[in-house]
Amino acid sequence: MLTKFETKSNRVKGLSFHTKRPWILASLHSGVIQLWDYRMGTLIDRFDEHDGPVRGVHFHKTQPLFVSGGDDYKIKVWNYKTHRCLFTLVGHLDYIRTVQFHHEYPWIVSASDDQTIRIWNWQSRTCISVLTGHNHYVMCASFHPKEDLVVSASLDQTVRVWDIGALRKKTVSPADDISRLTQMNTDLFGGVDAVVKYVLEGHDRGVNWASFHPSLPLIVSGADDRQIKLWRMNDTKAWEVDTLRGHMNNVSCVMFHAKQEIIVSNSEDKSIRVWDVTKRTGVQTFRREHDRFWILAAHPEMNLLAAGHDSGMIVFKLERERPAFAVSGDSLLYVRDRFLRSYEFSTQKDTQLVPVRRPGSVTLNQGPKTLSYSPTESAALICSDADGGSYELYIVPKDSTGSGRSDSGQDARKGTGGSAVFVARNRFAVLDKASNQALVKNLKNEVVKKSPLPIPTDIIFYAGTGSILCRAEERVAIFDLQQRLVLGELQCPGVKYTVWSPDMESVALLSKHAIVIASKKLVHRCTLHETIRVKSGAWDDNGVFIYATLNHVKYCLPNGDSGIIRTLDTPVYITRVSGNTIFCLDRDGRARALAVDATEYVFKLSLLRKRYDQVMAMIRGSRLCGQAVIAYLQHKGYPEVALHLVKDERTRFNLALESGNIQIAVAAAKEIDDKDYWYRLGIEALRQGNTSIVEYAYQRTKNLERLSFLYLITGNTDKLAKMMKIAEIKKDVMGQFHNALYLGDVAERVKILEASGQLPLAYVTAAVHGLDEVAARLAEELGDAAPALPGGPNRPSLLIPPPALACAGDWPLLRVMKGIFEGSLDAAGDDEDEEDADAAATGWGGADEENLDVVAEELRPVAEPGGEAGEEGGEEEGGWDMEDLELPADVATPKGAAAVGAGGALFVAPAPGTPVSQLWTQKSALAGEHAAAGEFTTAMRLLSRQLGIKNFAPMKQLFLDLHAGSHGYLRAMALAPVVLLALERGWAAEGSSPASRNPPALVLRLPHLEEKLKLAYKATTEGKFSEALRLFLSILHAAPLVVVEQRREVDELKELVEIVKEYVLGLKMEVRRKEGKDGPARQQELAAYFASCKLQKGHLRLALMSAMTVCFKGGNFATAAHFARMLLDTNPPAEAQAKRARQVLQACGDKKDAAQLNYDFRNPFVVCGSTFAPIYRGQKRVSCPFCGSHFVPEVEGRVCPVCEIAAIGASASGLLCSPTQLR
């Protein structure tokens, strides 16, 4: 059994395949009907209007309908397109077991526990016949696929065949009055539309299922007596032919296979059995462990079966349908109908060569599986799964003309092996799975060499002369049998087939849902993933891999791009691709040639290989269309090519902006004439410095504020003055004031403020800027309300805006050579471009000035605000009336666009380079360099992976210092932003060039940490423990970000971390002890643990002195004597320390400890950094991945209290602080 799809659900009681689409209906015991796509493995829809289990379901052959029947006595007809129940047929009085549409007439047959079978007309929605005669539950009923018959099975132990010929005649041709009279009598006195033709008796218990053979006069039935009976019928009688025994429980369902002479049955004994119709014997049995089977369904056209069980359903095949084939030169060799055949691609001639021996066993899947061919020796190797894996070697006669020699099959040499392939002209390799060896044999089937394989291999493929490709579960390897060397290896799970390119430079590895393209040495190139099964593939002449899935033919370019070439009605197995023809085999083993359109992938391949002459030829021929190609060109960075394939103006506009082609963007924007598009055009033109087009775009969008600001930054004071007048006409006080502010026109500002009623502000402005006459007049008007201004020598004044640098022209653009596509593809538009250039020859500036002059003319009658002329001017509709802006025709074409078109060469802005900080992160895996580049996220990710750090709060300032310290900041001009300069290490070294970039300069260095260590030592010696602890912790926090150059320095940094860790642990215990919150015993323990830390000798002596003193005062004389001896062992240079130790030793003598301490100096231990308790040798412990401190297992996962940054017990790769560690 080859399982294709499986579901998990409630018990499945009914199944039905769709005739055309890859769909299956499953009706469940829970009352839900599920619609599945078994190719994609997805649930498409669910229908749940039935109340109780749904036992029967069936698709209509042509209409978008299906019918269902359930335990609610209802038959429902559904439309799966509209996802709703169309109507319900009511009439049965008990559970409905099965329902089925007639293949031709608008009928539904239903079987019920009410002991009747009903036939319904689903168009008229009426019951047209009731078949009575069974005296127990009717378990199933179905129409004959061709004749006017119905077969039914019942728990009354009978199978009945009903003749419905009269019903068909009545439905099709109710001809005359006599017929209508007969119909009336039938309705009154009982009908004879359906009569029992045969009653088949033979089962000992109730019959659960009966079905017709699709073409022969046979019936098969299965019953609770665990038997399957085969019946034959003719025109007059029916009789039992044979009984098939083997099931161990009730037979639930049984049917004939649509294409093979076999019977398939399932049972409550949790098995599916396959039986040979001709031999009447069991062929194969498939079992489930816990699930009883209830229903079977066969696809009407394909070799697919489905079975429903207690926990879902399975869709499966009994035998694989892929024909065994091999391509050699211009010929295809394949196996069909027990013959080895040859097909010539050039002439499409099919020749029968030699017969193939039939397998000895009757089990399934014993046919030819793979074929390997040696053309020079005319030898063919055919492998199969017979006898656990075997092969047969056939020598094809040279003079074979079609019939094949009758004894060729007898001459075949046979052998056992998992798989066999030719590896040379007269040598083939056979896989011996038991010993994991490749046996090299000659054409006499004699072993000439044995080669142990490098990996546990379950199948071998051809990989060139003398080499084989070995497949394991998760990888493949190419093995040279002569030299016994592995030539290449690749992680690639589940490879089923391999396809080599004609030049043997590339190989495609096909698995169930993926394709891996690799080189001949198995260097990975690309991987494609498919949601449905990959079936086959072949390389075309251009190096493109063409492959087939269940329903598509697709292509894969060398860079991994893929696409669909055409759809398939039925799966095919591609054998060769030649131009626009794909040669393939179908599932019947017949050679076919499919015509395809290769334009799309040839176009993409030409782009990939930069064969622009072919690209232009295809574009000129207009052989490309569709959004997919345009999106591909855009994605791959060829928007200028896509521009020539598009007619839609909106798409052309987007592509023109992306490719920087302002000329086409302006033309498209004029056609679209949408405010958003003008706004986007203005942004792109501003980015390119094309101020004339920016001005034009702002005019079209009536964006006065942006227009004023544009005139300000370009220094165009004349137009700013005109903008101020326009604002006055529009009565836009704020706009008028802003323009006056931009111009530095104080008198105008005073005038605006006065007119707006802001007299105090007007007075202050006039007084501050020295307009004394105006200020005096305003002061007189204000009287006592005039604001007082501070006097004295420091009289306040407002700064006048600095005059902008006048820049009337556009930015200079870099001159570049025309692209390969430009001149050739723009030829068609040259005439229009010349007209545009002529129309705009006067220049954008002139046109706009003329336009503004027109406005100025209209503004001439305007007198002071409030005058008659002003009122009249305000009412007139001027050329700059923003309510309805109608620009003159001579402003229609921007100068910038015309200049580009008329200049004859394309000017584009240079592409921005890669920032230095990005180069730093690309080249480095060191956290310090990532932080210096400003990539804090990646730096934290690296530290987390390398050292298990998860608390970055103590390192925040270090990150900021690193970033700030690796950059310089230069102020170029007053209005320009600050220029950021990257500072690099070794920039003055010999051989450095501007093109090569060095790592960033770092403010954190190892010598700095060593200096800080000395300060920390000094603070410890002086007893400033809090200050010392702060210094030691700062060293720990900075160490992960330090970068060193030499391997020796790496060891020094690691040693520094170890030293600092000991001090931090010891000082934290000492600080805790000095707080005095613990009892005397605990204080003695903390002093003892501090003395056990690995400190410098001077500090160790002080710690031992302290511990000795504390323990002596606490009455623990034995422990105090131990510390005194340790102190003397250090040879203290200070006589006072030695003298004190001797005195303690003498005083202690043989005295015992007064209190029991958790301290055993005889048993080696480490101190837990969290609990400050000893962890003795042999006890479980976890450690900090950064500082190495030890902890009890209970605190695993918390932040280390010693270093305060890493997670205890986290997995980490280790401190990475030098490029030398990466080499």
PDB file of N, CA and C in Angstrom, residues 628-659:
ATOM      1  N   ALA A 628       3.319  38.680 -13.645  1.00  0.00           N
ATOM      2  CA  ALA A 628       4.385  37.882 -13.035  1.00  0.00           C
ATOM      3  C   ALA A 628       5.745  38.281 -13.594  1.00  0.00           C
ATOM      4  N   VAL A 629       5.840  38.469 -14.925  1.00  0.00           N
ATOM      5  CA  VAL A 629       7.112  38.837 -15.539  1.00  0.00           C
ATOM      6  C   VAL A 629       7.522  40.235 -15.090  1.00  0.00           C
ATOM      7  N   ILE A 630       6.548  41.153 -15.030  1.00  0.00           N
ATOM      8  CA  ILE A 630       6.859  42.521 -14.603  1.00  0.00           C
ATOM      9  C   ILE A 630       7.351  42.526 -13.160  1.00  0.00           C
ATOM     10  N   ALA A 631       6.664  41.781 -12.298  1.00  0.00           N
ATOM     11  CA  ALA A 631       7.090  41.709 -10.897  1.00  0.00           C
ATOM     12  C   ALA A 631       8.470  41.081 -10.773  1.00  0.00           C
ATOM     13  N   TYR A 632       8.746  40.086 -11.614  1.00  0.00           N
ATOM     14  CA  TYR A 632      10.066  39.444 -11.583  1.00  0.00           C
ATOM     15  C   TYR A 632      11.158  40.432 -11.972  1.00  0.00           C
ATOM     16  N   LEU A 633      10.933  41.183 -13.055  1.00  0.00           N
ATOM     17  CA  LEU A 633      11.924  42.173 -13.490  1.00  0.00           C
ATOM     18  C   LEU A 633      12.140  43.224 -12.411  1.00  0.00           C
ATOM     19  N   GLN A 634      11.077  43.638 -11.792  1.00  0.00           N
ATOM     20  CA  GLN A 634      11.174  44.647 -10.731  1.00  0.00           C
ATOM     21  C   GLN A 634      11.960  44.089  -9.544  1.00  0.00           C
ATOM     22  N   HIS A 635      11.657  42.840  -9.177  1.00  0.00           N
ATOM     23  CA  HIS A 635      12.322  42.225  -8.029  1.00  0.00           C
ATOM     24  C   HIS A 635      13.808  42.010  -8.290  1.00  0.00           C
ATOM     25  N   LYS A 636      14.156  41.706  -9.527  1.00  0.00           N
ATOM     26  CA  LYS A 636      15.547  41.410  -9.854  1.00  0.00           C
ATOM     27  C   LYS A 636      16.351  42.661 -10.208  1.00  0.00           C
ATOM     28  N   GLY A 637      15.751  43.832 -10.081  1.00  0.00           N
ATOM     29  CA  GLY A 637      16.510  45.058 -10.315  1.00  0.00           C
ATOM     30  C   GLY A 637      16.550  45.492 -11.761  1.00  0.00           C
ATOM     31  N   TYR A 638      15.540  45.143 -12.556  1.00  0.00           N
ATOM     32  CA  TYR A 638      15.466  45.579 -13.945  1.00  0.00           C
ATOM     33  C   TYR A 638      14.165  46.344 -14.190  1.00  0.00           C
ATOM     34  N   PRO A 639      13.869  47.376 -13.381  1.00  0.00           N
ATOM     35  CA  PRO A 639      12.612  48.099 -13.623  1.00  0.00           C
ATOM     36  C   PRO A 639      12.601  48.802 -14.969  1.00  0.00           C
ATOM     37  N   GLU A 640      13.798  49.183 -15.479  1.00  0.00           N
ATOM     38  CA  GLU A 640      13.835  49.863 -16.774  1.00  0.00           C
ATOM     39  C   GLU A 640      13.429  48.933 -17.906  1.00  0.00           C
ATOM     40  N   VAL A 641      13.665  47.616 -17.736  1.00  0.00           N
ATOM     41  CA  VAL A 641      13.209  46.659 -18.751  1.00  0.00           C
ATOM     42  C   VAL A 641      11.702  46.463 -18.620  1.00  0.00           C
ATOM     43  N   ALA A 642      11.239  46.318 -17.397  1.00  0.00           N
ATOM     44  CA  ALA A 642       9.799  46.136 -17.189  1.00  0.00           C
ATOM     45  C   ALA A 642       9.008  47.321 -17.716  1.00  0.00           C
ATOM     46  N   LEU A 643       9.624  48.503 -17.714  1.00  0.00           N
ATOM     47  CA  LEU A 643       8.970  49.721 -18.175  1.00  0.00           C
ATOM     48  C   LEU A 643       8.490  49.591 -19.613  1.00  0.00           C
ATOM     49  N   HIS A 644       9.226  48.833 -20.412  1.00  0.00           N
ATOM     50  CA  HIS A 644       8.886  48.714 -21.833  1.00  0.00           C
ATOM     51  C   HIS A 644       7.850  47.642 -22.098  1.00  0.00           C
ATOM     52  N   LEU A 645       7.437  46.924 -21.064  1.00  0.00           N
ATOM     53  CA  LEU A 645       6.434  45.880 -21.244  1.00  0.00           C
ATOM     54  C   LEU A 645       5.068  46.306 -20.718  1.00  0.00           C
ATOM     55  N   VAL A 646       4.998  47.521 -20.153  1.00  0.00           N
ATOM     56  CA  VAL A 646       3.788  47.929 -19.438  1.00  0.00           C
ATOM     57  C   VAL A 646       3.067  49.027 -20.196  1.00  0.00           C
ATOM     58  N   LYS A 647       1.763  48.903 -20.264  1.00  0.00           N
ATOM     59  CA  LYS A 647       0.928  49.936 -20.864  1.00  0.00           C
ATOM     60  C   LYS A 647       0.180  50.744 -19.802  1.00  0.00           C
ATOM     61  N   ASP A 648      -0.108  50.112 -18.683  1.00  0.00           N
ATOM     62  CA  ASP A 648      -0.859  50.782 -17.621  1.00  0.00           C
ATOM     63  C   ASP A 648      -0.028  51.926 -17.050  1.00  0.00           C
ATOM     64  N   GLU A 649      -0.587  53.129 -17.034  1.00  0.00           N
ATOM     65  CA  GLU A 649       0.169  54.320 -16.655  1.00  0.00           C
ATOM     66  C   GLU A 649       0.581  54.289 -15.177  1.00  0.00           C
ATOM     67  N   ARG A 650      -0.256  53.747 -14.335  1.00  0.00           N
ATOM     68  CA  ARG A 650       0.089  53.708 -12.909  1.00  0.00           C
ATOM     69  C   ARG A 650       1.286  52.792 -12.671  1.00  0.00           C
ATOM     70  N   THR A 651       1.290  51.652 -13.344  1.00  0.00           N
ATOM     71  CA  THR A 651       2.439  50.756 -13.207  1.00  0.00           C
ATOM     72  C   THR A 651       3.684  51.384 -13.810  1.00  0.00           C
ATOM     73  N   ARG A 652       3.514  52.057 -14.966  1.00  0.00           N
ATOM     74  CA  ARG A 652       4.661  52.731 -15.587  1.00  0.00           C
ATOM     75  C   ARG A 652       5.226  53.800 -14.654  1.00  0.00           C
ATOM     76  N   PHE A 653       4.340  54.508 -13.974  1.00  0.00           N
ATOM     77  CA  PHE A 653       4.799  55.540 -13.047  1.00  0.00           C
ATOM     78  C   PHE A 653       5.646  54.930 -11.922  1.00  0.00           C
ATOM     79  N   ASN A 654       5.140  53.832 -11.343  1.00  0.00           N
ATOM     80  CA  ASN A 654       5.880  53.188 -10.247  1.00  0.00           C
ATOM     81  C   ASN A 654       7.230  52.682 -10.710  1.00  0.00           C
ATOM     82  N   LEU A 655       7.253  52.062 -11.887  1.00  0.00           N
ATOM     83  CA  LEU A 655       8.521  51.537 -12.408  1.00  0.00           C
ATOM     84  C   LEU A 655       9.478  52.673 -12.755  1.00  0.00           C
ATOM     85  N   ALA A 656       8.949  53.769 -13.300  1.00  0.00           N
ATOM     86  CA  ALA A 656       9.805  54.905 -13.652  1.00  0.00           C
ATOM     87  C   ALA A 656      10.441  55.505 -12.403  1.00  0.00           C
ATOM     88  N   LEU A 657       9.673  55.627 -11.321  1.00  0.00           N
ATOM     89  CA  LEU A 657      10.248  56.132 -10.074  1.00  0.00           C
ATOM     90  C   LEU A 657      11.329  55.198  -9.563  1.00  0.00           C
ATOM     91  N   GLU A 658      11.068  53.898  -9.650  1.00  0.00           N
ATOM     92  CA  GLU A 658      12.043  52.939  -9.133  1.00  0.00           C
ATOM     93  C   GLU A 658      13.336  52.964  -9.928  1.00  0.00           C
ATOM     94  N   SER A 659      13.225  53.161 -11.228  1.00  0.00           N
ATOM     95  CA  SER A 659      14.430  53.194 -12.066  1.00  0.00           C
ATOM     96  C   SER A 659      15.013  54.601 -12.172  1.00  0.00           C
TER      97      SER A 659
END
